[in-house]
mmCIF file of N, CA and C in Angstrom:
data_model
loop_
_atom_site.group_PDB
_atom_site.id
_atom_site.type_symbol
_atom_site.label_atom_id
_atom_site.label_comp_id
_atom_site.label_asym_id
_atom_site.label_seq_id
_atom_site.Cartn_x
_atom_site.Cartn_y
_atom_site.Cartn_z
ATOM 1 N N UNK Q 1 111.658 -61.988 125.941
ATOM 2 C CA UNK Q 1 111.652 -60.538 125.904
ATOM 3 C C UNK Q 1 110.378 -60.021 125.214
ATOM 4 N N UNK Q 2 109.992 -60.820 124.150
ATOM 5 C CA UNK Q 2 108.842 -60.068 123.488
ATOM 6 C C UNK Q 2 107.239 -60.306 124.329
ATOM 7 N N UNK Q 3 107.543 -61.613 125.264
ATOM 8 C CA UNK Q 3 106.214 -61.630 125.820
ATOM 9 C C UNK Q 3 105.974 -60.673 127.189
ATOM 10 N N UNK Q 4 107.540 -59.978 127.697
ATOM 11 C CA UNK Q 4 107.680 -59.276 128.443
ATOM 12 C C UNK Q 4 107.049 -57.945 128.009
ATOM 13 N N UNK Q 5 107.369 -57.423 126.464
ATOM 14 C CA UNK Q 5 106.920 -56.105 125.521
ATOM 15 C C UNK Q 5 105.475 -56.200 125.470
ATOM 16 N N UNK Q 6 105.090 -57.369 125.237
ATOM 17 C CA UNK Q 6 103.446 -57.816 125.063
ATOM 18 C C UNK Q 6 102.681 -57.325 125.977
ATOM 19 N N UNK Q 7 102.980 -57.933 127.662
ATOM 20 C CA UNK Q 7 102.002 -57.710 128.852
ATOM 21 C C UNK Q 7 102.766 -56.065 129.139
ATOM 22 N N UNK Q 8 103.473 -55.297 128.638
ATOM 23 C CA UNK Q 8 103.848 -54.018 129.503
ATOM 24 C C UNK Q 8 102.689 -52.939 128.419
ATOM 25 N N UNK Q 9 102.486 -53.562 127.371
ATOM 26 C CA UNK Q 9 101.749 -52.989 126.032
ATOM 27 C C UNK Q 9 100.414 -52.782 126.718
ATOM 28 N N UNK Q 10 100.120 -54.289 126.868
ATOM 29 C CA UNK Q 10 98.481 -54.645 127.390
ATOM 30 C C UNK Q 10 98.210 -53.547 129.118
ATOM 31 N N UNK Q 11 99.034 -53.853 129.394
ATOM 32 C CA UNK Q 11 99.175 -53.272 131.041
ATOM 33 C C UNK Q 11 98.892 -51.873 130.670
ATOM 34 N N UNK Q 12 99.991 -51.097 130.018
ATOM 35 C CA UNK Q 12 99.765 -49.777 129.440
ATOM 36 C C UNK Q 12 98.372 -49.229 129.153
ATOM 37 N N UNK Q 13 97.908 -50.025 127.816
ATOM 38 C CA UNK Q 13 97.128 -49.800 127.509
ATOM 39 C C UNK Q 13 96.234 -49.407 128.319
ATOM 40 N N UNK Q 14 95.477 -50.837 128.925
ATOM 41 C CA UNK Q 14 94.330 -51.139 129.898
ATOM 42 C C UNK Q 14 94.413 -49.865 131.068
ATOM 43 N N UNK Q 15 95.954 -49.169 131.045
ATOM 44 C CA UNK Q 15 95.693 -47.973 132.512
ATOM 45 C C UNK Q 15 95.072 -46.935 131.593
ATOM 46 N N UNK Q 16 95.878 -47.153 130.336
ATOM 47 C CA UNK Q 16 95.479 -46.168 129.835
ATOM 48 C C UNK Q 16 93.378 -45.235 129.609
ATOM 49 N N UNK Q 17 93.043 -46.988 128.975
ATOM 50 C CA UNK Q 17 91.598 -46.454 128.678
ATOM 51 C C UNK Q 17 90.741 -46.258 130.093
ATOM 52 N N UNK Q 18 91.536 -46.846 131.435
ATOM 53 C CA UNK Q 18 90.486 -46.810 132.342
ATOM 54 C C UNK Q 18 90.649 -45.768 133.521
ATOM 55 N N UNK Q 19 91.986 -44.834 132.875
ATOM 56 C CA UNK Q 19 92.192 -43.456 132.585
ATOM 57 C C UNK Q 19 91.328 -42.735 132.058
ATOM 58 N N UNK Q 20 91.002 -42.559 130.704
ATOM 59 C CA UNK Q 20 90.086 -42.513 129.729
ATOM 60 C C UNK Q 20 88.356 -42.379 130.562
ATOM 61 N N UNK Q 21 88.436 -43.420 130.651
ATOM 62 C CA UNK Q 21 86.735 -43.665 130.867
ATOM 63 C C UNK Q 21 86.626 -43.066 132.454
ATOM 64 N N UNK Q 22 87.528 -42.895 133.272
ATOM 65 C CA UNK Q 22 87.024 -42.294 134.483
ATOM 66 C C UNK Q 22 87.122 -40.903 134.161
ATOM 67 N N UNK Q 23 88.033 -40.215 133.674
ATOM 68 C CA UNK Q 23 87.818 -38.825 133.224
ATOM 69 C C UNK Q 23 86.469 -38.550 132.799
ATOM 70 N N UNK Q 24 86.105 -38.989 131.616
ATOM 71 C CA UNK Q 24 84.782 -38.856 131.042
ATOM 72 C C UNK Q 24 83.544 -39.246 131.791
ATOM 73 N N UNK Q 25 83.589 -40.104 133.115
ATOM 74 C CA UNK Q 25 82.485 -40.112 133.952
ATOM 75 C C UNK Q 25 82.137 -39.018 134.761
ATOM 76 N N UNK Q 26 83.795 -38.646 135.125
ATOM 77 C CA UNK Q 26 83.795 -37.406 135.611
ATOM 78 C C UNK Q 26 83.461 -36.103 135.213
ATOM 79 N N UNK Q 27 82.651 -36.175 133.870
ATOM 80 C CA UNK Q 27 82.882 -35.418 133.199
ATOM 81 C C UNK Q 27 83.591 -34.449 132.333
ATOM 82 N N UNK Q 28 85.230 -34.856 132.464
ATOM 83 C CA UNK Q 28 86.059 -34.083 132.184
ATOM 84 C C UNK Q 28 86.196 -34.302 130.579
ATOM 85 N N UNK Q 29 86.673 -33.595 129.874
ATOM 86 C CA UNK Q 29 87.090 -33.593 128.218
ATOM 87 C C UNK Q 29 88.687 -34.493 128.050
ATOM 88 N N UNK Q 30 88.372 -35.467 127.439
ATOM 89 C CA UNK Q 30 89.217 -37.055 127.128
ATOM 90 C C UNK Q 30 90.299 -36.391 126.325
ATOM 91 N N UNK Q 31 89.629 -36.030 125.243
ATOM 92 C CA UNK Q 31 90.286 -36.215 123.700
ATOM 93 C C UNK Q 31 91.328 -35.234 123.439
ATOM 94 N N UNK Q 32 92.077 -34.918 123.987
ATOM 95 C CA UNK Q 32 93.475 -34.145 123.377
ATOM 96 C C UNK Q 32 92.970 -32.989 123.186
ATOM 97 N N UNK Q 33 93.211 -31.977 121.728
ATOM 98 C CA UNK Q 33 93.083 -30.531 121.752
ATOM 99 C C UNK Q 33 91.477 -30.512 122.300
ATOM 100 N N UNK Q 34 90.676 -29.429 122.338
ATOM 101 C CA UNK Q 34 89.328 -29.164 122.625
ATOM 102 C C UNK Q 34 88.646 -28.834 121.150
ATOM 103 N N UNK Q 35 87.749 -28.939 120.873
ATOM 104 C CA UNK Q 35 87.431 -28.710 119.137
ATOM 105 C C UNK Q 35 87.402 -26.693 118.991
ATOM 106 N N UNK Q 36 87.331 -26.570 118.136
ATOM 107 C CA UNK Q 36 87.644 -25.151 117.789
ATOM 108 C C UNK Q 36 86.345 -24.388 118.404
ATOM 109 N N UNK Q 37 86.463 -23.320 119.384
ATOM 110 C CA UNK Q 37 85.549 -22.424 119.429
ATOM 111 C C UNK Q 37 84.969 -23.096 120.840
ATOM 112 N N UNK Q 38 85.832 -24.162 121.496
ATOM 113 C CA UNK Q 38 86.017 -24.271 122.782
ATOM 114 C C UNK Q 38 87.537 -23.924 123.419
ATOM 115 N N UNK Q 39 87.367 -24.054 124.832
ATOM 116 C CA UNK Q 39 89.260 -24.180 125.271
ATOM 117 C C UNK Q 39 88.746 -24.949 126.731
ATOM 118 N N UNK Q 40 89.878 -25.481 127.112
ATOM 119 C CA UNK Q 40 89.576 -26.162 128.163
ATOM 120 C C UNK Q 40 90.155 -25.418 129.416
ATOM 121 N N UNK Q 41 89.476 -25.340 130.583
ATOM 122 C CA UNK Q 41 89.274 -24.688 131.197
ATOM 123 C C UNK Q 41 90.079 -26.123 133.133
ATOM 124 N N UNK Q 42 89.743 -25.348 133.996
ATOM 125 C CA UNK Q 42 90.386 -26.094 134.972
ATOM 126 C C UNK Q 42 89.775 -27.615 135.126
ATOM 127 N N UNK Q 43 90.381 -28.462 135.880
ATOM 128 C CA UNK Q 43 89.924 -29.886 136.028
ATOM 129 C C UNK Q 43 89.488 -30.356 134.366
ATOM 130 N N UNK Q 44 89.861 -30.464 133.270
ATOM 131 C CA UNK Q 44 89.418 -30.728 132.132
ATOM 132 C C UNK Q 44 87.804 -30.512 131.455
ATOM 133 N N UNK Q 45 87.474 -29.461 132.330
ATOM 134 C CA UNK Q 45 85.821 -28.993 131.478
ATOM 135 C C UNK Q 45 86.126 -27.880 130.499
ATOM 136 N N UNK Q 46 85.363 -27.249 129.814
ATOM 137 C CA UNK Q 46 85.305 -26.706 128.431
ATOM 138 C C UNK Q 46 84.728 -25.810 128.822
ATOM 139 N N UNK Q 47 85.022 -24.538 128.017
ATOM 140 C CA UNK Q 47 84.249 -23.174 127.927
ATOM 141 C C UNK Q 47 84.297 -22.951 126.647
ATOM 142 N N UNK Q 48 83.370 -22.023 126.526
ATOM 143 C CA UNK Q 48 83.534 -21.311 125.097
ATOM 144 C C UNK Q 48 84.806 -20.085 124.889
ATOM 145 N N UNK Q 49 85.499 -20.298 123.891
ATOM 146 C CA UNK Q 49 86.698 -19.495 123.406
ATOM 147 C C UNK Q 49 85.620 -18.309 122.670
ATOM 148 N N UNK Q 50 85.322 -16.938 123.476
ATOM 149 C CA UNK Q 50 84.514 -16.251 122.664
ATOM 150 C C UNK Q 50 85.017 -15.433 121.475
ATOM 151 N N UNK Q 51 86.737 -15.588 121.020
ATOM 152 C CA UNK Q 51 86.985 -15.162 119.391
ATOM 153 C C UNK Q 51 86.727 -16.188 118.350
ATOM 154 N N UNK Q 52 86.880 -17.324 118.858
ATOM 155 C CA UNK Q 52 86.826 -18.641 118.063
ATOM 156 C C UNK Q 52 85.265 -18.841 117.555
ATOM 157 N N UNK Q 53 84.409 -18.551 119.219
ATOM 158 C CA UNK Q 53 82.726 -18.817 118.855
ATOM 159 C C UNK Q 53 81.991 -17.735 118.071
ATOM 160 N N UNK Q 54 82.779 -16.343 118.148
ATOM 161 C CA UNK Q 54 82.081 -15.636 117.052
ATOM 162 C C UNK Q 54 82.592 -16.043 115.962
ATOM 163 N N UNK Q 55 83.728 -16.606 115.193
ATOM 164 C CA UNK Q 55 83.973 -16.727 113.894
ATOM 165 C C UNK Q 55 83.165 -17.958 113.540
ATOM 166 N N UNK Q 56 82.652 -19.017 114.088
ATOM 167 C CA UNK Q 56 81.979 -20.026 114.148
ATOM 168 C C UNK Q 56 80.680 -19.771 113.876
ATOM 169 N N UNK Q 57 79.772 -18.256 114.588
ATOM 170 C CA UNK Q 57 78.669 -17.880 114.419
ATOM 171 C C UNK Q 57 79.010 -17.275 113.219
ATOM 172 N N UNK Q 58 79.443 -16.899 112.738
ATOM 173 C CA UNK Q 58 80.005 -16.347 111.296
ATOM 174 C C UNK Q 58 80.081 -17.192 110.189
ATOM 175 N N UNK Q 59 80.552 -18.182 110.175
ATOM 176 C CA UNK Q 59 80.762 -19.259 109.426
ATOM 177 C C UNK Q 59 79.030 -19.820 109.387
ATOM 178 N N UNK Q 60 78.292 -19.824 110.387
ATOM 179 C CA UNK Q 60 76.863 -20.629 110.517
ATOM 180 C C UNK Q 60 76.145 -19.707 109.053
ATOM 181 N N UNK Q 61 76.449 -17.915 109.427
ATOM 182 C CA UNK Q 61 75.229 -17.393 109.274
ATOM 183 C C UNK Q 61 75.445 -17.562 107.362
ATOM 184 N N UNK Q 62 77.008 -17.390 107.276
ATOM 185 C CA UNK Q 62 77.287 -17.469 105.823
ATOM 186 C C UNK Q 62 76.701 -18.894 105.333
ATOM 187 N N UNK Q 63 76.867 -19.909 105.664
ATOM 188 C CA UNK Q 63 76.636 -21.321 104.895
ATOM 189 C C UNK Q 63 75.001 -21.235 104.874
ATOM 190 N N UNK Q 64 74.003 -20.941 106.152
ATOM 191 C CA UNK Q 64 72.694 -20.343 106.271
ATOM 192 C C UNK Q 64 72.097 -19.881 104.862
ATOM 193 N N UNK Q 65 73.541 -18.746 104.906
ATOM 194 C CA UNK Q 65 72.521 -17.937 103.516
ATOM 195 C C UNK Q 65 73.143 -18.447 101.905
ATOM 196 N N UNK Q 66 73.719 -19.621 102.061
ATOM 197 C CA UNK Q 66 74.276 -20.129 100.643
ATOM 198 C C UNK Q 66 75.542 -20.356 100.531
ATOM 199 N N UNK Q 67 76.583 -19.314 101.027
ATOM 200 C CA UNK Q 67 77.779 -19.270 100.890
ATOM 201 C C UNK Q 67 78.597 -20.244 100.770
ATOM 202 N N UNK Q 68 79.415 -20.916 99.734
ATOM 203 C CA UNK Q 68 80.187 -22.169 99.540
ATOM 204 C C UNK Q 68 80.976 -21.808 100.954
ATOM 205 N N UNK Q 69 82.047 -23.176 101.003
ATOM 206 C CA UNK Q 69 83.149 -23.319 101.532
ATOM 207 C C UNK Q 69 84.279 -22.229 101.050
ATOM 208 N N UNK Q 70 84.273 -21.991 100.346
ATOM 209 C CA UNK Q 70 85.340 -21.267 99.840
ATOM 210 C C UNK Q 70 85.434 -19.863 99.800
ATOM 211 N N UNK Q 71 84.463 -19.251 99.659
ATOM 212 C CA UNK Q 71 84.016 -17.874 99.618
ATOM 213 C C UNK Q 71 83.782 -17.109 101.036
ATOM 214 N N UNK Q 72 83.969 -18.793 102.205
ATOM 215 C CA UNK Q 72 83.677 -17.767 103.379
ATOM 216 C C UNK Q 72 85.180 -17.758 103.850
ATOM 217 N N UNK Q 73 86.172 -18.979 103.198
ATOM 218 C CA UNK Q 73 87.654 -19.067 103.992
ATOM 219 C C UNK Q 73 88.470 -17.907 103.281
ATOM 220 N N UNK Q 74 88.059 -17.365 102.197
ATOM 221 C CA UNK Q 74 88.574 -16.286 101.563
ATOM 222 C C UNK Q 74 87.810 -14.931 102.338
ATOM 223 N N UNK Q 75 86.844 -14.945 102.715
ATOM 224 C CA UNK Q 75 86.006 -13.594 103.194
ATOM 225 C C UNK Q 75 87.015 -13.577 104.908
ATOM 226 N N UNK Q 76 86.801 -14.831 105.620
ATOM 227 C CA UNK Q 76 87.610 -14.744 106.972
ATOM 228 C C UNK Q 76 89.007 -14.567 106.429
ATOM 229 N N UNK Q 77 89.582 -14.824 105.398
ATOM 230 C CA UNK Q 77 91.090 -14.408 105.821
ATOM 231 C C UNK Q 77 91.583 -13.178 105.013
ATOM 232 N N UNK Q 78 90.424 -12.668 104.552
ATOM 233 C CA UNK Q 78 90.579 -10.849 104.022
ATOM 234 C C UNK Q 78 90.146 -10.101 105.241
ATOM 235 N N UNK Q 79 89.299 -10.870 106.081
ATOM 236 C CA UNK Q 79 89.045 -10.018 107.221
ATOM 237 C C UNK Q 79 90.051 -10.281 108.280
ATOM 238 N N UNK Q 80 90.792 -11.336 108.043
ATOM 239 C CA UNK Q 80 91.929 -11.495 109.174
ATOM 240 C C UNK Q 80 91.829 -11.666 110.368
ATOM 241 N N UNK Q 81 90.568 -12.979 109.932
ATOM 242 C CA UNK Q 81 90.129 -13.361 111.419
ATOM 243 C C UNK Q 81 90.527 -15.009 111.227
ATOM 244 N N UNK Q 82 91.022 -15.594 110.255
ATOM 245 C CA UNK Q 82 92.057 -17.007 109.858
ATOM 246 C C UNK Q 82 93.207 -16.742 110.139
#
């Protein structure tokens, strides 16, 4: 039974990554959620999420001009854009 669990594991797997790797030839986006300030869009390609990419350009211009970590997650969630 367990060498039966073994090859259904390996079998799995192996569809799995070559799943994986044809998506991504195809260009499509692999990895589960899309990173923040993208969204995924039809056939698995990516666009820009344009509320997400302005808070992102927001976040750039603050760290740019000095701004800790902390002072900008407190500034976005007084502005109530967190």
């Amino acid at each position: 039974l367990a060498l039966f669990a073994q090859l259904f594991r390996d079998m799995t797997y192996r569809r799995s990554r070559e799943g994986r790797k044809a998506r991504a030839e195809a260009g499509e986006y692999v990895c589960g959620k899309p990173p923040y300030g993208l969204r995924r869009v039809a056939h698995g390609q990516l666009a820009l999420n344009p509320h997400e990419f302005e808070i992102l350009k927001q976040i750039r211009f603050l760290r740019e001009a000095g701004v800790g970590y902390s002072l900008i997650a407190r500034t976005l969630n007084a502005q109530g854009r967190l």
